[in-house]
Amino acid sequence: MAEPSLAVRRKSRPGSVRKRSRALLQPSAVCSPVACKRPSCGGEGAPTETPCCNDSEEDMFGDYDSFCGNDSLLAQVDDIEHKYLQDKNMHIKAAGDIILGNLQLGIHQKKQDNFSTSENMIDLKADKEDVFHMNENDVVDSYQELTESVLDDLPSSQLLYFEKMDELSSGSRISPVPERRSKCVNSSSDKIRSPSLCPDAEHRSRPADFFSDSKCDLLKAESLKDHLKSAMTGNAKVQTLQVSKTKQLKEAVLSEEICVARKTIESSSVDIGPFYGLPSKVKDLFRQFRGIEMLYEWQHDCLMLECLQQRKNLIYSLPTSGGKTLVAEIIILQELLCRQKDVLMILPYVAIVQEKVWIWGLSSFGIELSFLVEEYAGSKGRFPPIKRKIKKSLYIATIEKAHALVNSLIETERLDDLGLVVVDELHMLGEGSRGVTLEITLAKILYTSKNTQIIGMSATLNNVGDLQKFLQAEYYTNNFRPVELKEYVKIRDTIYAVDSKTENGFTFSRLLNFKYSSNLEKADPDHIIALVTEVIPKYSCLIFCPTKKNCENVASMVCKYLKKEFRAHREEEKQDLIKNLKNIGNGSVCPVLKQTIPFGIAYHHSGLTNDERKSIEEAYSTGVLCLLACTATLAAGVNLPARRVILRAPYVANDFLKKNQYKQMIGRAGRAGIDSAGESILIVQEKDKHLVRDLVNSPLENCYSNLLLELTKGMQSLLLSLVGLKIAVTHEEINNFMCSTLLGVQQQLLSKEKSLSETIKDGLESLIEKGLLKGRVSEKDHNSKCTLTVTPLGKATYKGSIDLAYCNLLYRELKKGLEGLILESNLHLLYLATPYDMTSNCSPDWMIYLRQFNQLSAAEQKVADTVGVPESFITKKASGQAIRKNVDSAVVKRLYLSFVLYTLLKETNIWSVSEKFNMSRGYVQNLLNSAASFASCVLHFCEELEEFWVYKALLTELTKQLTYCVKTELIPLMEVAGVLEARAKQLYNAGYKTLAHLANANPETLVKMIEHLSRCQAKQIVSSAKMLLSEKAEALQEEVEELLKVPTDIPGTY
């Protein structure tokens, strides 16, 4: 039996056929896609020829008899032909049916007849390379040998046919094989859903020279054998209304076999299938949605790696903009479509998750290829995810949501449903608490599932050996960049090229050619204006600044000294952008942006609201804005490349730049397909010259585990979830697990003060003291067999992803709330949902505090007293009096932030609230996002504790309000990826009031009706709405099926 991906071969096949020569098949040696030349009766005479025709009409078996060398069979055929002539009105298909019936009867009688052309056709399917390496003499020899073999079962095409159906009926899935090129043929699910996985195969005309040696005489009388071949061709291609679904599926399989055989012959490469094992429709979609015509050479090499064929884990590293994501997306589609498994894609930030779903249009791929795209970011995501019976899901998640998702799959014993995990920015393993969460997530997958493949990618990796050991992965790297990157540093008015080969690391490049007045020299000592005017407005430019305030100052300074001609560039579109920003702010617009946008300049940092940031990014991507002054977060965030990148200083805030950060920033220089080269210029002061020399010539920073440094979010959180999920419940089992973490790989470097075993012991004892675990850890024997169990509070803590530093405090506050929860308004609930970690950056304005307190109703003022902030305390603070009574400052700050949230939900306008509380609108936006996420965590926490049942419904509604922060009628529109408040209002006012309205909208109509909406954005909105509607419909359908399912354990039944 052949591998699952290959067609079935006959057991009786002669060995000489298997070992035939593999010379390339020349066009002159080919008579049809599935048939070989038959020698003429005279031996070496010239073959007859068949006319070249369209695929849909051609005779797949050529002009050669399917029955050879068997007089008894020919006699039978003559008898049947004689009967056929007696009834001239009989349909050709009926004649075919008689023959097929006769043949099926003969199979049971073990007749020694054979369809040589069927054998040859399946040979093409079973062994691609054989077809391409067969010469003419071998074809003749093979043909003669095959005619001598006996038929001990159905013809090969029929064997394949019924084998596929057996697999379908038993519910089995075809597993992949090392050759991913066969996957297009293998996926039985793909065949059912889309019989035309090789599109246009039946409607594309064949090349004329392909049949040049096989033309036949058109006047030749048509024999019964011709009718038979015609009938078989028709049966393989045509479906009738009277056949069963099973037969339709069989015909689809056979039709696809023929399609792939044709494509194999026509293909110029023998190593891959239609598109890396995927339907060629995928290639068309990449062309349609991304404008990608072909892959880079490194991408092809990476996809053909032996380790990927064998489904081993892989880490690959290339410079920024090298095209890493495309490789990951092709591997993801292979998993979803060919292996029929779910996929998890882990991205570092919420904005990138939304970009992946929205801008890069993965939801559009899902609609076209019948899989679901589910967003897990902020407060979005269901735990555990819905178990889909038909469509598979691509989960796109932030690091924190991915961890919660993996925990839920382990708990429900569904982790094996997850066939692939893709991690972008793998270097984040070494970055604080978020790196710890990523390490824990991957370690759990590696330890609990042997069938889940892990793919990691990054542009900035150094100690790859440690990561390889941790992930048990192969490594691929390449220095490819589609656009050349030229690195420079600027000292005073001189530009130096970075050159590691020289002694001091720099070589002289040029002097700045820009005349500065004395006033301009004072305003712009770093010559930023000279650097930017060399590229804008024709090309785009990014300026990375150390702080948010510096971004705004640089943007203002540049536009003050630019010539008026800069205003004329795309002036009307700039005015539209200002109007759009004004609508977003309900009449308010940032004074700095109002001043800079007419010159094509803006700033970009966390001080912007979500709507503002999205509008500015869109304007920059389309060329309306040509210069952005931004912070380092943009380098690690959304993809906004530029012709030139300027680093205002080698600092991020007050910290000197790290090599990883430097590489990410300069990696934005150069836009593939637009620029011939990209430039980065680092502005350096004399005092930093030696530090910068070390920076540009130093290696990338190593990636180290932070499990020991982040105790409550790291080691203790991991230990709690290991016991709670029953991954490891004894000290010995936990030790074994820890050896599979990155910390376990690096323990000799990191565990210097204490051994890893002692650290684990201390962590377990701490969890037992906090009441999160039950059990005993022996002091004498660290490998005690004593089993640990999780308490209800411990289970609620890890399932709610609550920081262990706050879990007991949260429990006490929720418990206290049960005694007197004030529900006249949602202020009390908002206090409980205000994140603890936001208080460290909060400095209340006491006059504003008192003013907001006095505006509350008597019942709402009682909330402050209930949580521990009396009115007298606020009054004395506002009047500057001394405070004798101690009040918890964290509670005071948290209540102040809950006032901000309360006002925000009432007014739903970030601009007015930020002015009212004298806060930056970016801080208010961040508070809102964090509160929505924390409210979701508190909800999951309460779901695990029966005593908090009352909070479930209340927090569900509050989470939704915080997530969207809009009027209730806009929430259905806000659920669509890429639709924020301003856009939702436009759509609602235009009559698009529900998800169904958007899913069925015409993009062209949307463009006409909605201001500032591009055609691309309209298509993305419709695609996203369709995907969301499809998800909801699938969930309801599967819920109905589950309800109607007959239980197997009904009493009294057998």
mmCIF file of N, CA and C in Angstrom, residues 589-650:
data_model
loop_
_atom_site.group_PDB
_atom_site.id
_atom_site.type_symbol
_atom_site.label_atom_id
_atom_site.label_comp_id
_atom_site.label_asym_id
_atom_site.label_seq_id
_atom_site.Cartn_x
_atom_site.Cartn_y
_atom_site.Cartn_z
ATOM 1 N N VAL A 589 -10.084 68.989 18.144
ATOM 2 C CA VAL A 589 -8.947 68.384 17.466
ATOM 3 C C VAL A 589 -7.675 68.907 18.123
ATOM 4 N N CYS A 590 -6.673 68.051 18.226
ATOM 5 C CA CYS A 590 -5.423 68.429 18.889
ATOM 6 C C CYS A 590 -4.801 69.645 18.190
ATOM 7 N N PRO A 591 -4.458 70.702 18.925
ATOM 8 C CA PRO A 591 -3.874 71.905 18.297
ATOM 9 C C PRO A 591 -2.597 71.603 17.518
ATOM 10 N N VAL A 592 -1.792 70.673 18.035
ATOM 11 C CA VAL A 592 -0.548 70.336 17.342
ATOM 12 C C VAL A 592 -0.852 69.704 15.985
ATOM 13 N N LEU A 593 -1.785 68.762 15.954
ATOM 14 C CA LEU A 593 -2.147 68.098 14.696
ATOM 15 C C LEU A 593 -2.788 69.082 13.727
ATOM 16 N N LYS A 594 -3.591 69.995 14.255
ATOM 17 C CA LYS A 594 -4.228 71.007 13.409
ATOM 18 C C LYS A 594 -3.180 71.884 12.732
ATOM 19 N N GLN A 595 -2.061 72.101 13.429
ATOM 20 C CA GLN A 595 -0.978 72.928 12.890
ATOM 21 C C GLN A 595 -0.106 72.143 11.903
ATOM 22 N N THR A 596 0.133 70.859 12.178
ATOM 23 C CA THR A 596 1.123 70.104 11.395
ATOM 24 C C THR A 596 0.558 69.370 10.181
ATOM 25 N N ILE A 597 -0.677 68.917 10.255
ATOM 26 C CA ILE A 597 -1.240 68.105 9.166
ATOM 27 C C ILE A 597 -1.256 68.828 7.819
ATOM 28 N N PRO A 598 -1.569 70.152 7.748
ATOM 29 C CA PRO A 598 -1.521 70.828 6.443
ATOM 30 C C PRO A 598 -0.158 70.706 5.748
ATOM 31 N N PHE A 599 0.910 70.465 6.499
ATOM 32 C CA PHE A 599 2.241 70.280 5.908
ATOM 33 C C PHE A 599 2.557 68.792 5.674
ATOM 34 N N GLY A 600 1.595 67.917 5.951
ATOM 35 C CA GLY A 600 1.816 66.480 5.755
ATOM 36 C C GLY A 600 2.573 65.838 6.898
ATOM 37 N N ILE A 601 2.519 66.461 8.089
ATOM 38 C CA ILE A 601 3.284 65.995 9.250
ATOM 39 C C ILE A 601 2.332 65.698 10.404
ATOM 40 N N ALA A 602 2.635 64.663 11.187
ATOM 41 C CA ALA A 602 1.849 64.341 12.380
ATOM 42 C C ALA A 602 2.743 63.625 13.383
ATOM 43 N N TYR A 603 2.267 63.496 14.611
ATOM 44 C CA TYR A 603 2.981 62.701 15.604
ATOM 45 C C TYR A 603 2.204 61.404 15.853
ATOM 46 N N HIS A 604 2.886 60.409 16.410
ATOM 47 C CA HIS A 604 2.272 59.095 16.640
ATOM 48 C C HIS A 604 2.846 58.513 17.930
ATOM 49 N N HIS A 605 2.012 58.464 18.987
ATOM 50 C CA HIS A 605 2.439 57.852 20.241
ATOM 51 C C HIS A 605 1.208 57.410 21.032
ATOM 52 N N SER A 606 1.421 56.908 22.231
ATOM 53 C CA SER A 606 0.313 56.343 23.009
ATOM 54 C C SER A 606 -0.646 57.404 23.540
ATOM 55 N N GLY A 607 -0.331 58.693 23.321
ATOM 56 C CA GLY A 607 -1.234 59.751 23.758
ATOM 57 C C GLY A 607 -2.422 59.953 22.837
ATOM 58 N N LEU A 608 -2.433 59.281 21.696
ATOM 59 C CA LEU A 608 -3.561 59.374 20.765
ATOM 60 C C LEU A 608 -4.661 58.395 21.172
ATOM 61 N N THR A 609 -5.884 58.715 20.814
ATOM 62 C CA THR A 609 -6.969 57.744 21.010
ATOM 63 C C THR A 609 -6.887 56.694 19.898
ATOM 64 N N ASN A 610 -7.615 55.606 20.076
ATOM 65 C CA ASN A 610 -7.609 54.545 19.057
ATOM 66 C C ASN A 610 -8.049 55.066 17.697
ATOM 67 N N ASP A 611 -9.110 55.890 17.696
ATOM 68 C CA ASP A 611 -9.638 56.432 16.429
ATOM 69 C C ASP A 611 -8.630 57.361 15.759
ATOM 70 N N GLU A 612 -8.001 58.217 16.563
ATOM 71 C CA GLU A 612 -7.017 59.157 16.016
ATOM 72 C C GLU A 612 -5.826 58.397 15.428
ATOM 73 N N ARG A 613 -5.324 57.423 16.180
ATOM 74 C CA ARG A 613 -4.157 56.667 15.720
ATOM 75 C C ARG A 613 -4.466 55.947 14.412
ATOM 76 N N LYS A 614 -5.648 55.361 14.327
ATOM 77 C CA LYS A 614 -6.021 54.633 13.115
ATOM 78 C C LYS A 614 -6.110 55.575 11.915
ATOM 79 N N SER A 615 -6.694 56.750 12.110
ATOM 80 C CA SER A 615 -6.816 57.723 11.010
ATOM 81 C C SER A 615 -5.450 58.194 10.531
ATOM 82 N N ILE A 616 -4.538 58.449 11.460
ATOM 83 C CA ILE A 616 -3.193 58.921 11.103
ATOM 84 C C ILE A 616 -2.411 57.824 10.386
ATOM 85 N N GLU A 617 -2.527 56.598 10.844
ATOM 86 C CA GLU A 617 -1.835 55.484 10.186
ATOM 87 C C GLU A 617 -2.333 55.284 8.757
ATOM 88 N N GLU A 618 -3.651 55.393 8.563
ATOM 89 C CA GLU A 618 -4.211 55.244 7.217
ATOM 90 C C GLU A 618 -3.723 56.366 6.304
ATOM 91 N N ALA A 619 -3.690 57.586 6.827
ATOM 92 C CA ALA A 619 -3.249 58.735 6.022
ATOM 93 C C ALA A 619 -1.775 58.591 5.643
ATOM 94 N N TYR A 620 -0.963 58.095 6.560
ATOM 95 C CA TYR A 620 0.468 57.894 6.265
ATOM 96 C C TYR A 620 0.646 56.777 5.234
ATOM 97 N N SER A 621 -0.107 55.693 5.383
ATOM 98 C CA SER A 621 0.023 54.558 4.455
ATOM 99 C C SER A 621 -0.347 54.935 3.035
ATOM 100 N N THR A 622 -1.302 55.878 2.882
ATOM 101 C CA THR A 622 -1.746 56.283 1.542
ATOM 102 C C THR A 622 -0.959 57.469 0.998
ATOM 103 N N GLY A 623 -0.008 58.006 1.779
ATOM 104 C CA GLY A 623 0.833 59.094 1.289
ATOM 105 C C GLY A 623 0.297 60.479 1.544
ATOM 106 N N VAL A 624 -0.859 60.591 2.207
ATOM 107 C CA VAL A 624 -1.389 61.925 2.531
ATOM 108 C C VAL A 624 -0.461 62.607 3.528
ATOM 109 N N LEU A 625 0.008 61.840 4.519
ATOM 110 C CA LEU A 625 1.040 62.318 5.440
ATOM 111 C C LEU A 625 2.375 61.741 4.983
ATOM 112 N N CYS A 626 3.422 62.558 5.022
ATOM 113 C CA CYS A 626 4.723 62.075 4.556
ATOM 114 C C CYS A 626 5.755 61.990 5.667
ATOM 115 N N LEU A 627 5.435 62.531 6.862
ATOM 116 C CA LEU A 627 6.391 62.517 7.967
ATOM 117 C C LEU A 627 5.660 62.253 9.280
ATOM 118 N N LEU A 628 6.145 61.259 10.028
ATOM 119 C CA LEU A 628 5.624 60.975 11.361
ATOM 120 C C LEU A 628 6.748 61.098 12.376
ATOM 121 N N ALA A 629 6.501 61.848 13.450
ATOM 122 C CA ALA A 629 7.396 61.874 14.605
ATOM 123 C C ALA A 629 6.805 60.909 15.622
ATOM 124 N N CYS A 630 7.530 59.849 15.959
ATOM 125 C CA CYS A 630 6.929 58.756 16.724
ATOM 126 C C CYS A 630 7.867 58.249 17.818
ATOM 127 N N THR A 631 7.296 57.492 18.752
ATOM 128 C CA THR A 631 8.091 56.841 19.794
ATOM 129 C C THR A 631 8.470 55.434 19.337
ATOM 130 N N ALA A 632 9.301 54.775 20.146
ATOM 131 C CA ALA A 632 9.833 53.451 19.777
ATOM 132 C C ALA A 632 8.742 52.393 19.662
ATOM 133 N N THR A 633 7.563 52.644 20.268
ATOM 134 C CA THR A 633 6.486 51.631 20.211
ATOM 135 C C THR A 633 6.028 51.379 18.780
ATOM 136 N N LEU A 634 6.174 52.373 17.904
ATOM 137 C CA LEU A 634 5.755 52.163 16.515
ATOM 138 C C LEU A 634 6.639 51.122 15.832
ATOM 139 N N ALA A 635 7.918 51.066 16.230
ATOM 140 C CA ALA A 635 8.845 50.111 15.606
ATOM 141 C C ALA A 635 8.441 48.678 15.882
ATOM 142 N N ALA A 636 7.877 48.435 17.082
ATOM 143 C CA ALA A 636 7.466 47.079 17.440
ATOM 144 C C ALA A 636 5.989 46.854 17.163
ATOM 145 N N GLY A 637 5.334 47.877 16.647
ATOM 146 C CA GLY A 637 3.893 47.769 16.430
ATOM 147 C C GLY A 637 3.516 47.556 14.982
ATOM 148 N N VAL A 638 2.554 48.357 14.515
ATOM 149 C CA VAL A 638 2.017 48.179 13.177
ATOM 150 C C VAL A 638 3.079 48.463 12.119
ATOM 151 N N ASN A 639 2.860 47.959 10.935
ATOM 152 C CA ASN A 639 3.848 48.043 9.862
ATOM 153 C C ASN A 639 3.694 49.342 9.079
ATOM 154 N N LEU A 640 4.565 50.316 9.378
ATOM 155 C CA LEU A 640 4.554 51.604 8.677
ATOM 156 C C LEU A 640 5.967 51.910 8.192
ATOM 157 N N PRO A 641 6.367 51.392 7.032
ATOM 158 C CA PRO A 641 7.730 51.607 6.537
ATOM 159 C C PRO A 641 7.923 53.005 5.949
ATOM 160 N N ALA A 642 9.203 53.370 5.722
ATOM 161 C CA ALA A 642 9.530 54.693 5.195
ATOM 162 C C ALA A 642 10.792 54.626 4.342
ATOM 163 N N ARG A 643 10.966 55.638 3.488
ATOM 164 C CA ARG A 643 12.188 55.717 2.684
ATOM 165 C C ARG A 643 13.391 56.015 3.589
ATOM 166 N N ARG A 644 13.184 56.928 4.540
ATOM 167 C CA ARG A 644 14.272 57.288 5.462
ATOM 168 C C ARG A 644 13.752 57.234 6.904
ATOM 169 N N VAL A 645 14.569 56.648 7.786
ATOM 170 C CA VAL A 645 14.268 56.607 9.218
ATOM 171 C C VAL A 645 15.342 57.405 9.944
ATOM 172 N N ILE A 646 14.897 58.373 10.761
ATOM 173 C CA ILE A 646 15.820 59.207 11.535
ATOM 174 C C ILE A 646 15.624 58.904 13.023
ATOM 175 N N LEU A 647 16.699 58.612 13.720
ATOM 176 C CA LEU A 647 16.641 58.416 15.167
ATOM 177 C C LEU A 647 17.103 59.701 15.829
ATOM 178 N N ARG A 648 16.178 60.377 16.458
ATOM 179 C CA ARG A 648 16.419 61.709 17.029
ATOM 180 C C ARG A 648 17.546 61.692 18.061
ATOM 181 N N ALA A 649 17.680 60.580 18.783
ATOM 182 C CA ALA A 649 18.735 60.416 19.787
ATOM 183 C C ALA A 649 18.836 58.930 20.121
ATOM 184 N N PRO A 650 20.011 58.487 20.588
ATOM 185 C CA PRO A 650 20.156 57.061 20.903
ATOM 186 C C PRO A 650 19.578 56.711 22.276
#
